[in-house]
Coordinates of C-alpha atoms (C1' of nucleotides) in Angstrom, one line a residue:
Chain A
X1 CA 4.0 -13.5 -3.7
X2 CA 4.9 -10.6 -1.6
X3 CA 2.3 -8.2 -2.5
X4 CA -1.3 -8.5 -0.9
X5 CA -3.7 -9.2 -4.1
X6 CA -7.1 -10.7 -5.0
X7 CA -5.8 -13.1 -6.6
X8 CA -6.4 -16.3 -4.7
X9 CA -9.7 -15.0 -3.3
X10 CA -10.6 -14.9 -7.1
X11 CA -9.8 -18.1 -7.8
X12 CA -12.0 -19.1 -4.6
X13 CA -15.0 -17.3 -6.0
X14 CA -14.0 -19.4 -9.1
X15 CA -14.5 -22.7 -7.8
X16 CA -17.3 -22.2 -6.0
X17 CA -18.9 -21.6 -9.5
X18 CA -17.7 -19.6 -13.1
X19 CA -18.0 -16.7 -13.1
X20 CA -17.3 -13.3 -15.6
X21 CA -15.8 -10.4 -14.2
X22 CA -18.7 -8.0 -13.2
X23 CA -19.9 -10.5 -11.4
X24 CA -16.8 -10.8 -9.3
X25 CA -16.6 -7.1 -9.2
X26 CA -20.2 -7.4 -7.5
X27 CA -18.6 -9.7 -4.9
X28 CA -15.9 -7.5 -3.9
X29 CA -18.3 -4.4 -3.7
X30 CA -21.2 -6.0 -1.9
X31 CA -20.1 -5.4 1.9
X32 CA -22.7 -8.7 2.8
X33 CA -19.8 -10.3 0.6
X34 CA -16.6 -9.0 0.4
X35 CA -17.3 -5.5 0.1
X36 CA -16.1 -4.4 3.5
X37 CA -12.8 -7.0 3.1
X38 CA -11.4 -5.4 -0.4
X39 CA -12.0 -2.0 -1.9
X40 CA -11.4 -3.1 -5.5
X41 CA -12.1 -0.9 -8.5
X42 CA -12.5 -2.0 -12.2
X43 CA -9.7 -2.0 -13.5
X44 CA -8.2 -3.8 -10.7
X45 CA -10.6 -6.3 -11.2
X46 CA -10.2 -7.4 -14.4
X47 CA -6.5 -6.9 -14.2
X48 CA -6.4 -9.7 -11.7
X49 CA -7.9 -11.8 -14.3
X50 CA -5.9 -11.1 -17.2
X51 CA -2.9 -12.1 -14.8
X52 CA -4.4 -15.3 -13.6
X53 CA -5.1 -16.2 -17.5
X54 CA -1.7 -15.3 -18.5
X55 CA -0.3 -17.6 -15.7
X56 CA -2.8 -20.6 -16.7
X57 CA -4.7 -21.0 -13.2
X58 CA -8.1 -20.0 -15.1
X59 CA -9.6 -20.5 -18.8
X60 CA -11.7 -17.8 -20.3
X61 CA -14.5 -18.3 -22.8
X62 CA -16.3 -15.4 -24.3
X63 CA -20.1 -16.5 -23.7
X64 CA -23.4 -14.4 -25.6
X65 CA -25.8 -13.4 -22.8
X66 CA -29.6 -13.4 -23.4
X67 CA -29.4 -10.1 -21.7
X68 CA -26.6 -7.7 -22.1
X69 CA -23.1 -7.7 -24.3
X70 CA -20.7 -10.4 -24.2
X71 CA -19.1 -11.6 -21.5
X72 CA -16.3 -13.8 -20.9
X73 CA -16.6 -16.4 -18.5
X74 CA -13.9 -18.4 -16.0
X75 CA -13.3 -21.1 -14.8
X76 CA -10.6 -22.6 -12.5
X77 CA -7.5 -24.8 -14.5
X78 CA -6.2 -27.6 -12.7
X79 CA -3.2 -25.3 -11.6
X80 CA -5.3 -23.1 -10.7
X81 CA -7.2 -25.5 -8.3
X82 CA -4.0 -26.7 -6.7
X83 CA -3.3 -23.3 -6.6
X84 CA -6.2 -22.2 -4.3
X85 CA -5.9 -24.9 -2.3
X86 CA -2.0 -24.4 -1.4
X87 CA -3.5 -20.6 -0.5
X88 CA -6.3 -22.5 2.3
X89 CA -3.6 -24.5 3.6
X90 CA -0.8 -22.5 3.9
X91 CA 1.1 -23.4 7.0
X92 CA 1.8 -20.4 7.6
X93 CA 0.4 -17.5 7.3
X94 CA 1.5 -13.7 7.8
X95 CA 0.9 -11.9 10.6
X96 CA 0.7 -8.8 9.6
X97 CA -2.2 -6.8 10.8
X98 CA -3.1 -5.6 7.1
X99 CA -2.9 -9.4 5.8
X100 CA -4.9 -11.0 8.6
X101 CA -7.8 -8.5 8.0
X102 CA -7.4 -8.9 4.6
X103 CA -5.8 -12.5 3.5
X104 CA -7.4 -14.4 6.4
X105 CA -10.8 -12.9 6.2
X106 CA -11.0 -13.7 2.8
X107 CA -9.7 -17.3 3.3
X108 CA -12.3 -18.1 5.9
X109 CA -14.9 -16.4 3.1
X110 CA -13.9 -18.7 0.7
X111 CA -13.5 -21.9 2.8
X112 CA -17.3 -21.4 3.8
X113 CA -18.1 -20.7 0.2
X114 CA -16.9 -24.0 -0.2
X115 CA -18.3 -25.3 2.7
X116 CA -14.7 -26.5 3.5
X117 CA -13.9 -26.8 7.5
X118 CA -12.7 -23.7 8.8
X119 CA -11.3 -24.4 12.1
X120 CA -7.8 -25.6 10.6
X121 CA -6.9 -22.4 9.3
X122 CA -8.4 -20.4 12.0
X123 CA -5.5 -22.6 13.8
X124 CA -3.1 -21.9 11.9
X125 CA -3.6 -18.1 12.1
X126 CA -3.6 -18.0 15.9
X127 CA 0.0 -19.6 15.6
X128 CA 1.3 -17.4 13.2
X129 CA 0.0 -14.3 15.1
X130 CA 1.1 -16.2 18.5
X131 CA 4.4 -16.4 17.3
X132 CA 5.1 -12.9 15.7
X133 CA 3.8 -11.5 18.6
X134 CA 6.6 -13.1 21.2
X135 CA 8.8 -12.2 18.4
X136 CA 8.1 -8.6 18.6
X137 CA 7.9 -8.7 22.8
X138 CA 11.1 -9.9 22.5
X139 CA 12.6 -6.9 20.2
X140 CA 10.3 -4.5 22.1
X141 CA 12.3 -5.7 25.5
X142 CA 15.8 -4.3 23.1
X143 CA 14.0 -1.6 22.0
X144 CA 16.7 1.1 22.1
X145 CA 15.1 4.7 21.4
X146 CA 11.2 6.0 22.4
X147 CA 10.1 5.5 19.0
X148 CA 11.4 1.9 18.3
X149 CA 9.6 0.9 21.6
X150 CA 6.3 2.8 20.8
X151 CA 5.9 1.5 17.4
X152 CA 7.0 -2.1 18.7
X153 CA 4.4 -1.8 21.4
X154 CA 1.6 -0.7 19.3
X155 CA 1.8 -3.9 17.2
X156 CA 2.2 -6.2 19.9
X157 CA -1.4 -4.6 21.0
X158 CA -2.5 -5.1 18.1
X159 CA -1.5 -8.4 17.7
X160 CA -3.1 -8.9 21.1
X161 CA -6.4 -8.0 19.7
X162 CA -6.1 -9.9 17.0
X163 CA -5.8 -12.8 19.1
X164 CA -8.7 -11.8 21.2
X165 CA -11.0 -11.8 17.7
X166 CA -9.7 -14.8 16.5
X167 CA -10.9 -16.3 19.8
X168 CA -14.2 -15.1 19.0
X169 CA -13.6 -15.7 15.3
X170 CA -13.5 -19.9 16.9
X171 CA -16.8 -19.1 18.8
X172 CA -19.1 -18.2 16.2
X173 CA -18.1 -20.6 13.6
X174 CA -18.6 -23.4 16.0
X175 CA -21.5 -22.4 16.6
X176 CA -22.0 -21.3 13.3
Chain B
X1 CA -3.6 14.1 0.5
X2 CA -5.4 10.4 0.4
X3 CA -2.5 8.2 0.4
X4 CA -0.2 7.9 2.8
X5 CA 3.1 9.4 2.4
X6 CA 6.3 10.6 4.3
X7 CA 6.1 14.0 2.9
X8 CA 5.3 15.9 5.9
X9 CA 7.7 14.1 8.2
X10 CA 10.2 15.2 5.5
X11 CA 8.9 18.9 6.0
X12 CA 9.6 18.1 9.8
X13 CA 12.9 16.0 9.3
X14 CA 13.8 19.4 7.4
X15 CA 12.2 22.0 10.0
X16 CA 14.7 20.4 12.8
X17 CA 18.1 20.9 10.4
X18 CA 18.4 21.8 6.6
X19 CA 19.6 18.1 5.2
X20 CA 20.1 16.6 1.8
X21 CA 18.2 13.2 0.6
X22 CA 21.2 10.6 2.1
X23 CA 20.8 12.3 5.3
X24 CA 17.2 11.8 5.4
X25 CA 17.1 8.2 3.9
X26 CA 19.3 7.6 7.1
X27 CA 16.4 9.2 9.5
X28 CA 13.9 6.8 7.4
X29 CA 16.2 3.9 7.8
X30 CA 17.7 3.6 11.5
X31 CA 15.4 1.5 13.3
X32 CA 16.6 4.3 16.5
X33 CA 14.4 6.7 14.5
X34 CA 12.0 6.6 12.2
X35 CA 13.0 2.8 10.7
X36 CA 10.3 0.9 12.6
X37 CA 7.6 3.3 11.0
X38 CA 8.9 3.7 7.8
X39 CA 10.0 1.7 5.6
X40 CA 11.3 4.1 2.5
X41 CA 13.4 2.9 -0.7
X42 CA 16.2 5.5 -2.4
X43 CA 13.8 6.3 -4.7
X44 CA 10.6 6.6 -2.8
X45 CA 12.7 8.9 -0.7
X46 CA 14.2 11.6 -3.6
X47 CA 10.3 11.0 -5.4
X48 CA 9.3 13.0 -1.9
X49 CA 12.1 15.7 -2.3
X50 CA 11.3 16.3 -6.4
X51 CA 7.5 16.6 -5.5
X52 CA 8.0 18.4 -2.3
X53 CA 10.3 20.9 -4.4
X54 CA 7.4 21.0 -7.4
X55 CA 4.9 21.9 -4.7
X56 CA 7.4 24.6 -3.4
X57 CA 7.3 23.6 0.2
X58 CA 11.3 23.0 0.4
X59 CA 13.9 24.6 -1.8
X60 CA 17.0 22.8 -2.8
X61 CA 20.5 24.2 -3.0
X62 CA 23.3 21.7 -4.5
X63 CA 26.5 22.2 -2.5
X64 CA 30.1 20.9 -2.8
X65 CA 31.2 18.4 -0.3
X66 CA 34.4 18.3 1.3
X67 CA 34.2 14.8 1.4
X68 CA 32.0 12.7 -1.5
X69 CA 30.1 13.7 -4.5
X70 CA 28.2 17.4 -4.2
X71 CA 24.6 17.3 -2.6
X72 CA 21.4 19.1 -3.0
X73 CA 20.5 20.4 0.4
X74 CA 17.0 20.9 1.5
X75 CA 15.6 23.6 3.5
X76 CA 11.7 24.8 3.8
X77 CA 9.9 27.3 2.6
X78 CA 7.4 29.6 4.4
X79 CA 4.9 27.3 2.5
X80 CA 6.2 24.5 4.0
X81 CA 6.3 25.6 7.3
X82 CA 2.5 26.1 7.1
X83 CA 1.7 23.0 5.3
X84 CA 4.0 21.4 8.2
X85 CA 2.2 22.7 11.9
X86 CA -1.2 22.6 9.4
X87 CA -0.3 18.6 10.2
X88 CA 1.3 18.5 13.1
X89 CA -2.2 20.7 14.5
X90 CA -4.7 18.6 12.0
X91 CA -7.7 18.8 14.3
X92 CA -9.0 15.4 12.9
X93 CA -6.7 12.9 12.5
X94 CA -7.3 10.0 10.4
X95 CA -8.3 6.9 12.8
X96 CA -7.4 4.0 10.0
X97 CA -5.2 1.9 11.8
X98 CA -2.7 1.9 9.8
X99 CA -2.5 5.7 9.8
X100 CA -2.4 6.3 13.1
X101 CA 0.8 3.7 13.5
X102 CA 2.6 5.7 10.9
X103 CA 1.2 9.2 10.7
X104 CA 0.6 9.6 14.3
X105 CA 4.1 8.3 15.1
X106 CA 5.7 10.5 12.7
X107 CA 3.8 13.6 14.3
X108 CA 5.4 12.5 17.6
X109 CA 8.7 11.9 16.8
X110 CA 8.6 15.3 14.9
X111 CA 7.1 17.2 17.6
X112 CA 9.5 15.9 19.9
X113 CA 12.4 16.5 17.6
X114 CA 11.2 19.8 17.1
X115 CA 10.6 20.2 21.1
X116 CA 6.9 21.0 20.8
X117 CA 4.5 20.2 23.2
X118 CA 2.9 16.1 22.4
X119 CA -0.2 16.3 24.9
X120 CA -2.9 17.9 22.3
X121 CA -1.5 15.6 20.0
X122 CA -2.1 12.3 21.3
X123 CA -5.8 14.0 22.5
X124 CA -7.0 14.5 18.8
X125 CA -5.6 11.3 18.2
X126 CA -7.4 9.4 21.3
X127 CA -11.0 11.3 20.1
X128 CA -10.7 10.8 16.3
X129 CA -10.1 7.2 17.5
X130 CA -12.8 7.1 19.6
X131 CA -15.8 8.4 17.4
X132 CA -14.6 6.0 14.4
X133 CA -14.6 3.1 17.1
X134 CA -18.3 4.3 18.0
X135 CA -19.5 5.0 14.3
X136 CA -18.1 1.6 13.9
X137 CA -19.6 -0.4 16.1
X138 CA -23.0 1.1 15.3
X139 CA -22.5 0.0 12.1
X140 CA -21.2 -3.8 13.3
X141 CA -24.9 -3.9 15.1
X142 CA -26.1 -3.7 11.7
X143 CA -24.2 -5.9 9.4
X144 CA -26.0 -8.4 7.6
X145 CA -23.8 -10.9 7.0
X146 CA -21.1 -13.2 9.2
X147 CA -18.3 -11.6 7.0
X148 CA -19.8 -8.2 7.3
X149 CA -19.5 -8.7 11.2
X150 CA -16.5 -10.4 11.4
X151 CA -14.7 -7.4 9.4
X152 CA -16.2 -4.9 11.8
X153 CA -15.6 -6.5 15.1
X154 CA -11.7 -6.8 13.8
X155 CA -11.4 -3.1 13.1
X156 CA -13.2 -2.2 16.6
X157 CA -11.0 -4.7 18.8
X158 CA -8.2 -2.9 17.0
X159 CA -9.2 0.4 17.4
X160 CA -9.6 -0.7 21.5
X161 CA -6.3 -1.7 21.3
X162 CA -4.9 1.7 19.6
X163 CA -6.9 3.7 22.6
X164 CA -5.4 1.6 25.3
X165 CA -1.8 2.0 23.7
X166 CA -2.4 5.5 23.5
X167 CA -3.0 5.8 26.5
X168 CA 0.9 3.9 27.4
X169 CA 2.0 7.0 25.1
X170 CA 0.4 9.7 27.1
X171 CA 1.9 7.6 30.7
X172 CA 5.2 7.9 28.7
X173 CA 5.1 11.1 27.3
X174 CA 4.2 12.9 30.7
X175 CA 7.6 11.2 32.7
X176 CA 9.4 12.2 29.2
Chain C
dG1 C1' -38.2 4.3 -31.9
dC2 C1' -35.4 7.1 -28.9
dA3 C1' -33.4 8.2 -24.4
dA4 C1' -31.9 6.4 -20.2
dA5 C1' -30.2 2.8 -17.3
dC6 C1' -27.9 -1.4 -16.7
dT7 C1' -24.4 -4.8 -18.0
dA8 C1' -19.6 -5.7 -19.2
dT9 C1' -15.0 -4.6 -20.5
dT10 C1' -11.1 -1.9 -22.2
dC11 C1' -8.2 2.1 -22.3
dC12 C1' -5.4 5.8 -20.8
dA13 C1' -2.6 9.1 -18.4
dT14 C1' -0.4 9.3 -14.2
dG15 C1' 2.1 7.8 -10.4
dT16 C1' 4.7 4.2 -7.7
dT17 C1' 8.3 0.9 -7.0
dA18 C1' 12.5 -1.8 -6.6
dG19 C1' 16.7 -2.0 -7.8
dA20 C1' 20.3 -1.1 -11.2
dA21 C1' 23.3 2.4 -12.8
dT22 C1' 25.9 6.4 -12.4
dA23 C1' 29.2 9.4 -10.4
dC24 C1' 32.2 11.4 -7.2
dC25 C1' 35.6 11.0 -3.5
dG26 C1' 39.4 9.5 -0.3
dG27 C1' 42.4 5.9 1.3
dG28 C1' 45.0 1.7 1.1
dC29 C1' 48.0 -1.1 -1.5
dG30 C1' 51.4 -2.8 -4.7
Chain D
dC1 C1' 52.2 6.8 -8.9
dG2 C1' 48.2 4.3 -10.6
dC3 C1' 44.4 1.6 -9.4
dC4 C1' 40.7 -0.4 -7.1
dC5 C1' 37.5 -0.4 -3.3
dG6 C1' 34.1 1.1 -0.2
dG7 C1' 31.3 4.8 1.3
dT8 C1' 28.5 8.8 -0.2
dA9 C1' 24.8 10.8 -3.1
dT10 C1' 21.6 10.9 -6.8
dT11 C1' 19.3 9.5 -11.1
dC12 C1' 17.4 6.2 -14.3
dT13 C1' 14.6 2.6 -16.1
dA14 C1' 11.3 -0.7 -16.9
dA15 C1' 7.4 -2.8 -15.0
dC16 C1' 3.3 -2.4 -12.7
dA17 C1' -0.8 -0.3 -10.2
dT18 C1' -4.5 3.0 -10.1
dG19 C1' -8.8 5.7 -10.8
dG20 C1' -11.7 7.1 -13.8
dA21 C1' -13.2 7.9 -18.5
dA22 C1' -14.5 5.7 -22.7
dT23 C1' -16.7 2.2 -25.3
dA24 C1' -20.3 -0.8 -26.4
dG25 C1' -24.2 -3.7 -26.3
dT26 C1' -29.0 -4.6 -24.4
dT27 C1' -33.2 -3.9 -22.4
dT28 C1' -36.9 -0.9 -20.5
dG29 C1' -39.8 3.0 -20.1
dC30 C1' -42.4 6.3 -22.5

DNA sequence: GCAAACTATTCCATGTTAGAATACCGGGCG
DNA sequence: CGCCCGGTATTCTAACATGGAATAGTTTGC
């Protein structure tokens, strides 16, 4: 699981209640859902669910609608549950600018979808990112050309604001 | 030109010295140069050259080695001197974060390898970042949803951050 | 009853990717 | 002298991703 996919937030949207793919697809382009999180066309879409099928986490079913063609609905296996819920727990998650906007985002998305608490992973996060970031100050401090040590500093702000947000991130979902 | 590729740093690696594909893979390799910002496989790296060379920005010239296997050396073409100070003078620079940690680093390091002046540089950079930051907060005092909000206030506490590191590259480009 | 718009999914050509495979050379070693 | 090894340099391959067009069914407006 190296590259940064849909899948898990898929199986998310999945347990919160089946679904068939344009409705996902809806999800993912609606920026009050996850619109602004993922850019997703299509394609990409339904290519996520012929993967998740072909690894067993969901079930298909080809449903008639009263209004419109065929559709094929999902719903979440049981290895597909256990899946998703390894993904909310992970101990530890990346750091990577990229993947916190994207990965965590999504996980706090889902966990409210699920009206799972939220403050575990939002704990979680901070460490990760806490952690990276000494981690970098310390290869910034060995940096040993102009570039190395700009590029190296320009994550560690980043990470710094990152931080900052997930502080606020706390705020507003206490207060939720 | 949507995604994100080293071609133009190749255009600059090559505007410095005439080099074939090892050479270069070394430049995108060392962590001392352009290693931290790039992160380029063998392949990735001649897929540049071979399109670079369709495009007729570089022209490559295979030439025995007195030590190892012959090599296809690399030099540009007046087209790809233009299409290289068109990028190095781009008036408005992409402000995704992402970009401007690898494309606006590259521009640096190649400006400074190629002993041009940085200062305009790093100003396009600063405004481009600085109207995105505004547009996007205009649009965070819109969203419509806690996810919607969350996403935007992550991109503008990052985009603070890339103005106040930019500013740590003007402080360090002026001492040089 | 026909066109247009919406719902839903598949297909296709093109491009990207990691990593294996190839190939060439000089030097060390038995 | 023959051979293998490690560094140099490039190409190949198979798998996968991607955007956008194509397909196809259904309702709605006129």
């Amino acid at each position: 699981m190296s590259a940064i996919t849909p899948d898990e937030t898929v199986l998310g949207l999945l347990a919160a209640q089946a679904r068939h793919g344009y409705q996902l697809l809806d999800c993912f382009q609606d920026p009050r859902k996850l619109g602004r999180v993922w850019k997703l066309s299509t394609s990409q879409l339904y290519n996520v669910l012929k993967r998740l099928e072909r690894e067993g986490a969901i079930v298909g079913c080809e449903v008639a609608s009263e209004s419109g063609p065929p559709r094929t609905e999902y719903t979440l296996s049981a290895a597909g549950q256990a899946r998703l819920s390894a993904w909310l727990n992970e101990p530890n998650p990346s750091s990577s600018i990229r993947r916190v906007r994207v990965e965590f985002l999504s996980r706090l998305f889902i966990a409210r979808a699920l009206a799972l608490p939220t403050s575990a992973i939002v704990h979680r996060q901070r460490e990760a990112c806490l952690r990276e970031r000494e981690r970098l100050a310390a290869e910034h401090s060995m940096a040993q050309s102009s570039i190395e040590s700009l590029t190296l500093a320009f994550v560690v702000e980043q990470l710094d604001g990152v931080l900052r947000w997930l502080s606020t991130c706390e705020t507003l979902l206490a207060s939720n």
